[in-house]
Coordinates of C-alpha atoms and ligand atoms in Angstrom, one line a residue:
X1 CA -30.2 2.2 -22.5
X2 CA -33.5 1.6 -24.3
X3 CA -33.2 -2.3 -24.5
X4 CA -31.6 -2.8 -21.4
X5 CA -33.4 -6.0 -19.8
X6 CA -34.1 -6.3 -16.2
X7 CA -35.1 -8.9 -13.2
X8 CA -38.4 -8.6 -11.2
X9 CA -38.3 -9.8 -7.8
X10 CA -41.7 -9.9 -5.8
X11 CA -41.5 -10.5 -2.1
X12 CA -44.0 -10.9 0.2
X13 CA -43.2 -10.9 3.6
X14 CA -44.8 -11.1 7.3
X15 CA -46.6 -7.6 7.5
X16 CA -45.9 -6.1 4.0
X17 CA -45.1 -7.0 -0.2
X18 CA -42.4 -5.2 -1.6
X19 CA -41.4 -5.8 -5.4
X20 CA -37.6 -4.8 -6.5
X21 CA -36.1 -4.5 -10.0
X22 CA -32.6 -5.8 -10.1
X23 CA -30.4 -5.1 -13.1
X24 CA -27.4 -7.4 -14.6
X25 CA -24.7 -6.3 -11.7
X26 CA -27.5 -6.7 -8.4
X27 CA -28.3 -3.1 -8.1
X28 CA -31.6 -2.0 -7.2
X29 CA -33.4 0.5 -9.9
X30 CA -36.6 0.5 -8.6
X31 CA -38.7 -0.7 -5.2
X32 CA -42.4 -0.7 -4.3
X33 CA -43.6 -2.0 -0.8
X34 CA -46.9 -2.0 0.5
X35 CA -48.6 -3.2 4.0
X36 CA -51.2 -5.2 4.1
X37 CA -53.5 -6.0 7.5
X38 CA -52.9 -8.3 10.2
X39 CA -56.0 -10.3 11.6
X40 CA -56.2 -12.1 14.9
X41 CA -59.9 -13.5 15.4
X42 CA -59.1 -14.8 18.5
X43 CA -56.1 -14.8 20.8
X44 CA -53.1 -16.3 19.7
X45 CA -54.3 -16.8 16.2
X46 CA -53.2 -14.8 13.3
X47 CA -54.3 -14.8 9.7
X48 CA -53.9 -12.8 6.4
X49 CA -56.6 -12.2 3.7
X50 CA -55.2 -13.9 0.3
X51 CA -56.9 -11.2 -1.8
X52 CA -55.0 -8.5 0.4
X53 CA -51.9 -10.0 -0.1
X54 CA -52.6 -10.1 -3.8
X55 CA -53.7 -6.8 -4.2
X56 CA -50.5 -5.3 -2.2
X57 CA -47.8 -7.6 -4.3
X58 CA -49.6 -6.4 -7.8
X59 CA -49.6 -2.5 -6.6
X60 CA -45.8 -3.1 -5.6
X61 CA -45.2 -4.4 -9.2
X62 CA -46.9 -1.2 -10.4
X63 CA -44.9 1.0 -8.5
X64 CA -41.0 -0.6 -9.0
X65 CA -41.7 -0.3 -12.4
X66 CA -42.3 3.2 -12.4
X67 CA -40.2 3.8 -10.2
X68 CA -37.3 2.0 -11.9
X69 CA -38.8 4.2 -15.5
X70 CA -39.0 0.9 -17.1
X71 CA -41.8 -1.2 -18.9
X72 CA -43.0 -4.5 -18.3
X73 CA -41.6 -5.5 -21.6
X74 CA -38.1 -4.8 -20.4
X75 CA -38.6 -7.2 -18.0
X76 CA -36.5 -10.7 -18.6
X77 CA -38.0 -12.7 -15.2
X78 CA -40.0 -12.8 -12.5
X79 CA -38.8 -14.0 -8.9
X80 CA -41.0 -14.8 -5.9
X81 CA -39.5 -15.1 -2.2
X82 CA -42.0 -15.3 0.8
X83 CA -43.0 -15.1 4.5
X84 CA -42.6 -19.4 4.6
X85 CA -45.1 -21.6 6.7
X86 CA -48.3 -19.8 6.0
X87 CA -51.2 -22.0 4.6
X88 CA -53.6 -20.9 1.8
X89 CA -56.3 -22.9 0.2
X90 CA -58.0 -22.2 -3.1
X91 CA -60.1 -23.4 -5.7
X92 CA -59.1 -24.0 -9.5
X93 CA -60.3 -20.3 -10.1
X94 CA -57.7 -19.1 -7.9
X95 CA -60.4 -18.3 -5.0
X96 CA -59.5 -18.1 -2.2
X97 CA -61.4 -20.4 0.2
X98 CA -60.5 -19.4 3.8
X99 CA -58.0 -16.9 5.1
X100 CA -54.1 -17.7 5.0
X101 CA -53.4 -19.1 7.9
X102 CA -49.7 -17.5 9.2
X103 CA -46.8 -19.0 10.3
X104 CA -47.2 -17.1 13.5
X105 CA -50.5 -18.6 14.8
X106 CA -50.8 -20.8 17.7
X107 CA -54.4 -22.2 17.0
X108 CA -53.0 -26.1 16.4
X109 CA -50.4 -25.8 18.9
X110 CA -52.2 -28.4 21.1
X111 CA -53.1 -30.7 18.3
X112 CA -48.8 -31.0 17.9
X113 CA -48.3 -31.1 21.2
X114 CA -49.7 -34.5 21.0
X115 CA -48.6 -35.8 17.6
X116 CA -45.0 -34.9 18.4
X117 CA -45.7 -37.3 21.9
X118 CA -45.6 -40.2 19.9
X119 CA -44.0 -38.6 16.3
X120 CA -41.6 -36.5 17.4
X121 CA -38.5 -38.6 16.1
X122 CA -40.0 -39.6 13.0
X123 CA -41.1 -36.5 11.8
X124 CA -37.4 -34.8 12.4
X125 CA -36.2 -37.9 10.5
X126 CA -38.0 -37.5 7.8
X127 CA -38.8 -33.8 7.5
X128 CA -36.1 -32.0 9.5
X129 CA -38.5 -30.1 11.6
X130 CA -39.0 -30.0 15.2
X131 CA -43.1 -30.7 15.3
X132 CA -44.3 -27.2 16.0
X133 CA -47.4 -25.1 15.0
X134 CA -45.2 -22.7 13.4
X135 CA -45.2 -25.5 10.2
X136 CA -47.7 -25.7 7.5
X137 CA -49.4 -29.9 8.1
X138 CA -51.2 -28.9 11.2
X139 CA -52.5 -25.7 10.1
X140 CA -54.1 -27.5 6.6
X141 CA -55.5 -30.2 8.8
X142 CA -57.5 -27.6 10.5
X143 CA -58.7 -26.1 7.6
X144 CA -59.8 -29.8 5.9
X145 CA -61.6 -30.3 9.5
X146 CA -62.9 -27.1 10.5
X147 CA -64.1 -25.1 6.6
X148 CA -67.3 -26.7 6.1
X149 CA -67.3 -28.3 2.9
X150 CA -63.6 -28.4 2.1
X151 CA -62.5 -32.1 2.9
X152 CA -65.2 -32.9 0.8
X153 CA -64.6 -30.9 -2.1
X154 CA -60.5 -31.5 -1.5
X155 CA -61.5 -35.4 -2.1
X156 CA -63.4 -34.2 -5.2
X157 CA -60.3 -32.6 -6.5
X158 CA -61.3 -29.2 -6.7
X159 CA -59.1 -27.7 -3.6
X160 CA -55.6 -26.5 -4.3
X161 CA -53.3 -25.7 -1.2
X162 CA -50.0 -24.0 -1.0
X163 CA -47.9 -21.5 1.1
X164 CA -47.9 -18.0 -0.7
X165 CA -45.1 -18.6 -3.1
X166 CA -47.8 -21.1 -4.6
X167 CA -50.7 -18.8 -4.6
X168 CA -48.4 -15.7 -5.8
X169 CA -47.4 -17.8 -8.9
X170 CA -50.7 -19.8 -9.4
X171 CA -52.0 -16.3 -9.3
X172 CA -49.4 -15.0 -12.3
X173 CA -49.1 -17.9 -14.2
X174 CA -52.2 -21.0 -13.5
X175 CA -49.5 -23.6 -12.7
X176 CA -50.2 -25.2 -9.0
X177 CA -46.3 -25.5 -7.7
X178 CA -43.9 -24.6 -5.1
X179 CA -40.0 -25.2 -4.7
X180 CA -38.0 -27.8 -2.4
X181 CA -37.3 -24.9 -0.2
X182 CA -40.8 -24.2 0.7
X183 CA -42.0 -27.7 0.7
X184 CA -39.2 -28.6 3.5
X185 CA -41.2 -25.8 5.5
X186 CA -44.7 -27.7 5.4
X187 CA -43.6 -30.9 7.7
X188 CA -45.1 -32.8 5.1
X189 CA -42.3 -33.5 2.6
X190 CA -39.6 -35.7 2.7
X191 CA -36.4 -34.2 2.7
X192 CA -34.2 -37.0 1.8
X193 CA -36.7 -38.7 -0.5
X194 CA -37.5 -35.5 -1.9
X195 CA -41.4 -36.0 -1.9
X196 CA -44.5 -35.8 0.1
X197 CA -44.4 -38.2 1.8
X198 CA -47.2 -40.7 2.8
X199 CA -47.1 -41.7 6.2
X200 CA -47.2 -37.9 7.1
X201 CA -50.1 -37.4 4.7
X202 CA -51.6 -40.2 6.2
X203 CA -51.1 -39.1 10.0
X204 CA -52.8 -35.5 9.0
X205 CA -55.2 -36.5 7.2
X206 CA -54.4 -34.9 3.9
X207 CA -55.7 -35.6 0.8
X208 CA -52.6 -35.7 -2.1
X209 CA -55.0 -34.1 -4.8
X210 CA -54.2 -31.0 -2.7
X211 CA -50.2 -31.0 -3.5
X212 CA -49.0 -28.8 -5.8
X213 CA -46.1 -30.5 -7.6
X214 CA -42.3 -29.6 -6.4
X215 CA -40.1 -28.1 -8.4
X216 CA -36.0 -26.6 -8.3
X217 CA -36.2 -23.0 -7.3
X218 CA -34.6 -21.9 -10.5
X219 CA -36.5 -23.2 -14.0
X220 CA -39.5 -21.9 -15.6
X221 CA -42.9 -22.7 -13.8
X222 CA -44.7 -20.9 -16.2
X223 CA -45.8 -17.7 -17.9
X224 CA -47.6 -14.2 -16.8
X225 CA -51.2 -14.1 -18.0
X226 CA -51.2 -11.2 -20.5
X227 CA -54.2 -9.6 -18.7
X228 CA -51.9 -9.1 -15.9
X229 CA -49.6 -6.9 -17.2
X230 CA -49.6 -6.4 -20.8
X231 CA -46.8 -9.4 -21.7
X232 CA -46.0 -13.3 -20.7
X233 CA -42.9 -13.2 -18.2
X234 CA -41.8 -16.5 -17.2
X235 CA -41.5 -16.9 -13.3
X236 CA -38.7 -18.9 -13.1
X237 CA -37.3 -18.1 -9.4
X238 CA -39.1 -19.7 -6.1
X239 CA -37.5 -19.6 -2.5
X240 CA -39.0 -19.1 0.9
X241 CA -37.5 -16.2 2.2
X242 CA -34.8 -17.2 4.3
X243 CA -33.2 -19.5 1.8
X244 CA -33.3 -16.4 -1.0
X245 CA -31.7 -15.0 1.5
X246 CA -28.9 -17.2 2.0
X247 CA -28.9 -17.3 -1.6
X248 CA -28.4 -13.6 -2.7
X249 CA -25.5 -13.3 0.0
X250 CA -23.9 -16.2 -2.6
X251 CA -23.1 -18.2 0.7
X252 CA -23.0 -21.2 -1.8
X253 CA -20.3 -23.3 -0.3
X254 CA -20.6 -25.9 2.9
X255 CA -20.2 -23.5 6.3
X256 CA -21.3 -20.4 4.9
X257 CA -23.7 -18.8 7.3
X258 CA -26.1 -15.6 6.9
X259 CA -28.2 -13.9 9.6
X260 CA -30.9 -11.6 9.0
X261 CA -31.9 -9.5 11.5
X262 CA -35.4 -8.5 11.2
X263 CA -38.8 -8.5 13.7
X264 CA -36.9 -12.1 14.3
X265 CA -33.5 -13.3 13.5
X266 CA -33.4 -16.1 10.9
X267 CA -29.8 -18.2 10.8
X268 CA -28.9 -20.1 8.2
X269 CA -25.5 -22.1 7.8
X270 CA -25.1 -23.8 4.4
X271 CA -24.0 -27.8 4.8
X272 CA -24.5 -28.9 1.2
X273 CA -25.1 -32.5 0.3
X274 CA -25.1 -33.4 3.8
X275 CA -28.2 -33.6 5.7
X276 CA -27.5 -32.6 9.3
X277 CA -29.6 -33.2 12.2
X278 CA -29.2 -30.9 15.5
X279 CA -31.4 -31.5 18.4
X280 CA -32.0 -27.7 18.4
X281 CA -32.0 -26.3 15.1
X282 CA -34.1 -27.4 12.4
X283 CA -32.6 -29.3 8.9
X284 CA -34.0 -27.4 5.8
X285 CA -33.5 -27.5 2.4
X286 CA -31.7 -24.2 1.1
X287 CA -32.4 -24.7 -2.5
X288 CA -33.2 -27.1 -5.5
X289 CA -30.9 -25.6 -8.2
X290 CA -29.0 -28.0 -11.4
X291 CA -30.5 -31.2 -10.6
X292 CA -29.7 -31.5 -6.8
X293 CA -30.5 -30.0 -3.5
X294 CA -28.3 -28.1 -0.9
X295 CA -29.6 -28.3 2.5
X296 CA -29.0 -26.3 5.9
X297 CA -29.1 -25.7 9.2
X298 CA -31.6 -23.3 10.6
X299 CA -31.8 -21.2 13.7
X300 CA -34.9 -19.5 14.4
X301 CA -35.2 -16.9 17.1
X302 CA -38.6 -15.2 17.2
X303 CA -38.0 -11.8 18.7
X304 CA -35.1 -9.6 18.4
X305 CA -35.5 -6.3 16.5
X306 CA -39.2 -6.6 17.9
X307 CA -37.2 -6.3 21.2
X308 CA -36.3 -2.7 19.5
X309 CA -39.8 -1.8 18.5
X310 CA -41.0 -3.1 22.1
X311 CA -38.1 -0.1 23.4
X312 CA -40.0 2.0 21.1
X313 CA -43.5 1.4 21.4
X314 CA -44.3 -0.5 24.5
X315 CA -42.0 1.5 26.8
X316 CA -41.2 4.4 24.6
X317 CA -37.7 5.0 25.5
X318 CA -36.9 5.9 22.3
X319 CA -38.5 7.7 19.5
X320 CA -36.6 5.6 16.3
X321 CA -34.7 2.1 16.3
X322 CA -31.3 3.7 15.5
X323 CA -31.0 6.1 18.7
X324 CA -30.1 2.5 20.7
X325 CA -27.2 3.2 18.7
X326 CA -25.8 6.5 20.6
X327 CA -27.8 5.3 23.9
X328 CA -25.5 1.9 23.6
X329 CA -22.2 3.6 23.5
X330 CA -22.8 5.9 25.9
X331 CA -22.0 3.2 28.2
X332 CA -18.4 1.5 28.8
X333 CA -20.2 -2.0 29.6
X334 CA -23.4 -3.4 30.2
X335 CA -22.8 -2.8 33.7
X336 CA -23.9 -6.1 34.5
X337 CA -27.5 -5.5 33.0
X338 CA -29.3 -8.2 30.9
X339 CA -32.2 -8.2 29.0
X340 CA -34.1 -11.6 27.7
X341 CA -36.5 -10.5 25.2
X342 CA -38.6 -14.0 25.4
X343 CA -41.7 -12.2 24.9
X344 CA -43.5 -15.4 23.4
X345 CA -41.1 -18.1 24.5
X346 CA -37.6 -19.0 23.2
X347 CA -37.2 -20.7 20.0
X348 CA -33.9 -22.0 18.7
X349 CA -31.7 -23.4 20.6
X350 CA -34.0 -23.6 23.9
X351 CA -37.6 -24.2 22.3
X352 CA -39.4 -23.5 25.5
X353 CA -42.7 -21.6 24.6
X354 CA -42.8 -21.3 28.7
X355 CA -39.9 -18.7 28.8
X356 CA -40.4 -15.0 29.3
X357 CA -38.8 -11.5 28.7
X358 CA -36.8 -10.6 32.0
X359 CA -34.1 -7.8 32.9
X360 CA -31.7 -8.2 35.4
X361 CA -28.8 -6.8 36.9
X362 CA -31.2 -3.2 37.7
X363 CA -29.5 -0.6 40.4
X364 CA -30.5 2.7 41.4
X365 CA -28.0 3.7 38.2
X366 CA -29.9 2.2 35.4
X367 CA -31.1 4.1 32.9
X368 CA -32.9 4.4 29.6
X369 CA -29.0 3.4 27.7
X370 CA -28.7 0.6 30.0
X371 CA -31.7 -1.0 28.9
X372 CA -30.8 0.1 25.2
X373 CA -27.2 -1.5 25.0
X374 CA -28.8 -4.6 26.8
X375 CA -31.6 -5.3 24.0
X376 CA -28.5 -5.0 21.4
X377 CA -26.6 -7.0 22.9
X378 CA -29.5 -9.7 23.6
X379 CA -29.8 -9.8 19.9
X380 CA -25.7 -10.8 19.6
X381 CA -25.9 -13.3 22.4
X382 CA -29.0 -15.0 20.8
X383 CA -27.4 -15.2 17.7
X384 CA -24.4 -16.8 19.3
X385 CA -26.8 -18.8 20.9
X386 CA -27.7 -20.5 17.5
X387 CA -24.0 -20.0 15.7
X388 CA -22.9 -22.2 18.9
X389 CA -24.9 -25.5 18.2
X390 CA -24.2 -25.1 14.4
X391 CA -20.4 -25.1 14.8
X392 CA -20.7 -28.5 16.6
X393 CA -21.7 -29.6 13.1
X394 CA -19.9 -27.6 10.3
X395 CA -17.0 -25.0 10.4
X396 CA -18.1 -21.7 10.5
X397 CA -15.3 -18.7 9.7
X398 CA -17.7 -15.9 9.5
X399 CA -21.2 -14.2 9.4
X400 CA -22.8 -12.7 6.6
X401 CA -25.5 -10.3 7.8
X402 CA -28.5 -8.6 6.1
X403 CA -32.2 -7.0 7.4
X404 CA -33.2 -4.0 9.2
X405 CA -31.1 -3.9 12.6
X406 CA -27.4 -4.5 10.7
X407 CA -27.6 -1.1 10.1
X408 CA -26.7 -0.5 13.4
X409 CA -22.6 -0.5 14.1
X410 CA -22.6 -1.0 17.8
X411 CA -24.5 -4.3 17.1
X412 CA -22.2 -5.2 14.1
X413 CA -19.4 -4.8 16.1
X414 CA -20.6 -6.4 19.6
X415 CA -21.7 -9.1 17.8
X416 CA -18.9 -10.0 15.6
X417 CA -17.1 -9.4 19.2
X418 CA -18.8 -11.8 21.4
X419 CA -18.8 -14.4 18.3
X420 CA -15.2 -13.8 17.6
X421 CA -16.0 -14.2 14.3
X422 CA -16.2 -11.4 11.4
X423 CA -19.6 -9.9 10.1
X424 CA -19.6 -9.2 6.8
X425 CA -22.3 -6.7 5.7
X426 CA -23.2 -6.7 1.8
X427 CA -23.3 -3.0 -0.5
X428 CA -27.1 -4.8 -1.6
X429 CA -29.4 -5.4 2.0
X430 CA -31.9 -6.6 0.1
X431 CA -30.9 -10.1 -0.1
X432 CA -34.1 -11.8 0.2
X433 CA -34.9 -9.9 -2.8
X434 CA -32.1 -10.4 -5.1
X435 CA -31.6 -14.2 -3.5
X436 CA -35.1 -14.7 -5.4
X437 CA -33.8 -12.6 -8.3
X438 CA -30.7 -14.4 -9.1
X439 CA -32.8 -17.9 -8.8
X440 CA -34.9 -16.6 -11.4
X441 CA -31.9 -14.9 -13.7
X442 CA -30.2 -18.2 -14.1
X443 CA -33.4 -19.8 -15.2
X444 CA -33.6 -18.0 -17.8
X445 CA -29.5 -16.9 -18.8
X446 CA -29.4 -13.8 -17.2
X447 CA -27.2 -14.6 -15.3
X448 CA -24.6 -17.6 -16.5
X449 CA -23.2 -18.8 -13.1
X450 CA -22.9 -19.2 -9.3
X451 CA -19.5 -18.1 -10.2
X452 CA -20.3 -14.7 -12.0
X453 CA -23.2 -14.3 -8.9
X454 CA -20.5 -15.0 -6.6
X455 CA -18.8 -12.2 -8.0
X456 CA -21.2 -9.5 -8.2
X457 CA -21.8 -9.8 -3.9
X458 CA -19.4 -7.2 -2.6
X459 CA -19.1 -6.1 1.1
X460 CA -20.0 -3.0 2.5
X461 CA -18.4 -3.6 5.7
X462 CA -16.4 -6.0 7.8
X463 CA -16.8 -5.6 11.3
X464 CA -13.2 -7.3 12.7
X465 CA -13.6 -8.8 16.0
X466 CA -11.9 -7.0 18.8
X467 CA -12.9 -8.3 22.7
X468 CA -10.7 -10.5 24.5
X469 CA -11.4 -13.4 25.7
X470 CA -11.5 -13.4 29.1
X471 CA -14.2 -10.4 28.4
X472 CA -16.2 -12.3 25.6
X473 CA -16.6 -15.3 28.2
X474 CA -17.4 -13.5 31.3
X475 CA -20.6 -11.6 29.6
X476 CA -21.7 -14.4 27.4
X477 CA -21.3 -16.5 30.9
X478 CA -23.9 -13.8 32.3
X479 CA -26.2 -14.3 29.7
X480 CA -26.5 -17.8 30.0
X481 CA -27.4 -17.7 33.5
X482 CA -29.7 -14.8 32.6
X483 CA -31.3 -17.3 30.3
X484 CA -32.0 -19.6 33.0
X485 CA -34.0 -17.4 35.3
X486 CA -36.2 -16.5 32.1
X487 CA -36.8 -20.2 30.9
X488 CA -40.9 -21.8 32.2
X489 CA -41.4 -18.7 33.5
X490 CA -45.1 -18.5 32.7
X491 CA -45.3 -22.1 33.9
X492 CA -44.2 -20.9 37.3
X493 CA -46.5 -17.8 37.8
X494 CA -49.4 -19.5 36.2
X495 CA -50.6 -17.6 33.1
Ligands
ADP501 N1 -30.7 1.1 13.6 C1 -31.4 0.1 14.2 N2 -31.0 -0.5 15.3 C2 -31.6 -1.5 15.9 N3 -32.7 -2.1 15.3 C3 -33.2 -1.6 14.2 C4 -32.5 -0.5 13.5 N4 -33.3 -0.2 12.4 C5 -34.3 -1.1 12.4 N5 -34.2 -2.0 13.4 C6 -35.1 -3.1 13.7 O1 -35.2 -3.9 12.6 C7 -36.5 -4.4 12.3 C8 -36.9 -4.1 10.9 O2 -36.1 -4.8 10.0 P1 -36.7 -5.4 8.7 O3 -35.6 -6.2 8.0 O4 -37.4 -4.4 7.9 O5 -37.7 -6.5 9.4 P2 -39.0 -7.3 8.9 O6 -38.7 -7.7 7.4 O7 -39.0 -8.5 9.8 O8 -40.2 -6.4 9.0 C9 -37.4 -3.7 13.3 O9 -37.8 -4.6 14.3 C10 -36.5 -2.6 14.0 O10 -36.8 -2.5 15.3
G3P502 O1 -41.8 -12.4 6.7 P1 -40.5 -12.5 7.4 O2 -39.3 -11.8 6.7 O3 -40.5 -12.0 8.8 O4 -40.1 -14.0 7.4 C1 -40.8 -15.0 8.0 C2 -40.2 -16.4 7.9 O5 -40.1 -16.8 6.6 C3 -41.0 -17.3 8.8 O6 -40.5 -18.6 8.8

């Protein structure tokens, strides 16, 4: 149909932007993804180029719609969803003034190590967030201290930071904001006050001219410059990616969970009104949506389907990510073979950037499908690892799943079995996508409702769990004390 409207949904992830065109029932008519470079100047330090990241989201747009055969015209909204974290600064030009600093690098992790000595409590009181480099305060404090120039030009009121969301639409439209979502991710912002919040501005050293201004995830922010492509689009959809994520599986009630299973696994259990604190999970807003905030609980655990690639490329025991598959159920069992895939420490629940990858349980019998049904079955226990803690805090009766490695059965299955919980696994995997889609839809009346949105999610497949109990028990037992023997590791050997 000629006049047949459509959503735009850009998403810019880790290591590549991808832009999907949603129609009025969720399916995807058109996709464009790009990769853009990683840089790591030194060790431990990673960074993006802002004007890469640009030029790789705009291409995508490009691409989905012709791909999708549809003009910008046709196009009723624009959505943004992003890798969260990662700090940009730029001037009122939209230049760039330094490279994006990524959620991934360790380059202030000292700096936190001693703020969170004597802060520790009051920045989870106030923000949520267990202090950590991975958030955005510590990483703009290094920019104000170490960019020559910029503090001074910040107090001037000419320096404009943001994480990308804010760059992508500051870029599209000139407006400098973010959404609650995002904004609970920087460790400067008050999540029960809902606003920066000045002790913490005061403790890093940030100028507030720098802010952009907060705003629900679903309104209109502003309008595409017509240079850009050819019409004025309002953007009128902003989540980090996780909480789209949550978001386009319409987990909208208190206890509804979603895991996505990517290079990391990023849990998220819905609690609502209620701000809930865990000593190992992080307290996050979900979304800013009708006037009030829903928050949740957040599990995340930094390496599981890189545990795949690591199979793939480190060791090269396998050619592609989906032959663990057939290696995996080649076996019976595990046969007592574990595989901790702590490759840069453990994050939720054991926070101990000290642990280390480790396999146990070798004989003379192990092979290549031992070590494959061991990484997939890491990836459940972690997971169960995170859904554990949450459940001491709200009800959980299943798991909605979405990202690259669901698309493997045997870990579907062994994971719903060793949760004793069903996975649900939607017809639509791109949920971060259509998360940021639907925020922007019901800005703007595309869609009317949660209720209509709730109706549109339909399930591919429900993996029923099947393991008994005295089974389920017994291996998760195993991994636990496999845990153990992985956890300070590099403190003990010294590197
Ligand atoms: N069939 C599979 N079985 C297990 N892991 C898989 C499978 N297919 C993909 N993966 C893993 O999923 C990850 C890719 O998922 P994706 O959602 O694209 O991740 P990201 O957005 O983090 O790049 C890779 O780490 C890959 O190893
Ligand atoms: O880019 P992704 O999908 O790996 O997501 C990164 C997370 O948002 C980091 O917190």
């Amino acid at each position: 149909m000629g006049d047949e409207k459509f959503i735009l949904s850009l998403d810019e992830g880790t290591t590549s932007a991808r832009a999907i065109i949603f129609d009025r029932e969720g399916n995807v008519r058109g996709i464009g993804q790009y990769e853009f470079p990683q840089h790591y100047p030194k060790p431990g330090w990673v960074e993006h180029n802002p004007e890469e990241i640009w030029d790789a989201q705009f291409r995508t747009i490009k691409t989905a719609l012709e791909r999708a055969k549809v003009d910008a015209g046709r196009i009723a909204a624009i959505g943004v969803t992003n890798q969260r974290e990662t700090t940009l600064v730029w001037d009122r030009n939209g230049r760039p003034l330094y490279n994006a600093i990524v959620w991934q690098c360790r380059r202030t992790a000292e700096m936190v190590e001693e703020i969170k000595r004597e802060y520790g409590n009051v920045i989870k009181e106030k923000t949520g967030l267990v202090p950590d480099a991975y958030f955005s305060a510590s990483k703009l404090k290094w920019l104000l201290d170490n960019v020559p120039g910029l503090r001074e030009r910040a107090e001037r009121g000419e320096v404009l930071f943001g994480t990308v969301d804010t760059f992508l639409i500051y870029r599209l439209t000139g407006e400098h904001v973010t959404d609650y979502s995002n904004a609970s991710r920087t460790m400067l912002f008050n999540i029960k006050r809902l606003d920066w919040d000045d002790e913490l501005l005061e403790l890093f050293d940030i100028p507030a001219e720098v802010l952009p201004e907060v705003r629900e995830s679903s309104e209109v922010y502003g309008y595409t410059g017509k240079e850009l492509l050819g019409r004025e689009i309002p953007v009128s959809g902003d989540a980090g990616d996780q909480q789209a994520a949550l978001f386009g599986q319409a987990a909208f009630e208190t206890g509804m969970v979603k895991a996505t299973y990517g290079t990391g696994s990023f849990i998220l259990a819905n609690t609502g009104k209620m701000v809930r604190y865990s000593d190992n999970l992080l307290t996050t807003i979900a979304w800013g949506l009708n006037g009030r905030v829903s928050y949740a609980l957040e599990g995340s655990v930094f390496v599981t389907g890189a545990a795949v690639q690591w199979l793939r490329d480190g060791i090269r025991i396998i050619e592609h990510a989906a032959e663990t598959e057939g290696l995996a159920r080649k076996l019976e069992s595990n046969e007592g073979v574990y595989f901790v895939p702590a490759f840069v420490g453990l994050g939720a629940p054991y926070w101990d950037q000290f642990a280390r990858g480790l396999i146990i349980g070798i004989t003379r019998g192990t092979g290549r499908e031992h070590l494959a049904r061991a990484t997939l079955e890491a990836i459940a226990y972690l997971t169960r690892d995170v859904i554990g803690e949450m459940e001491k805090l709200v009800g959980i009766k299943e798991l909605r799943v979405d990202g690259g490695a669901t698309a493997n059965d045997f870990l579907m299955q062994f994971q719903a079995d060793i949760l004793n919980r069903r996975v649900v696994r939607p017809v639509v995997k791109e949920t971060t996508a259509l998360g940021a889609a639907y925020l922007a839809g019901l800005a703007v009346d595309y869609w009317e409702s949660l209720d209509e949105i709730r109706r549109l999610w339909r399930a591919e497949r429900v993996f029923e769990p099947a393991m008994d109990g005295e089974t389920r028990e017994r291996l998760y037992r195993g991994w636990k004390e496999a845990v153990k023997r992985a956890l300070g590791w590099a403190k003990v050997v010294g590197v």
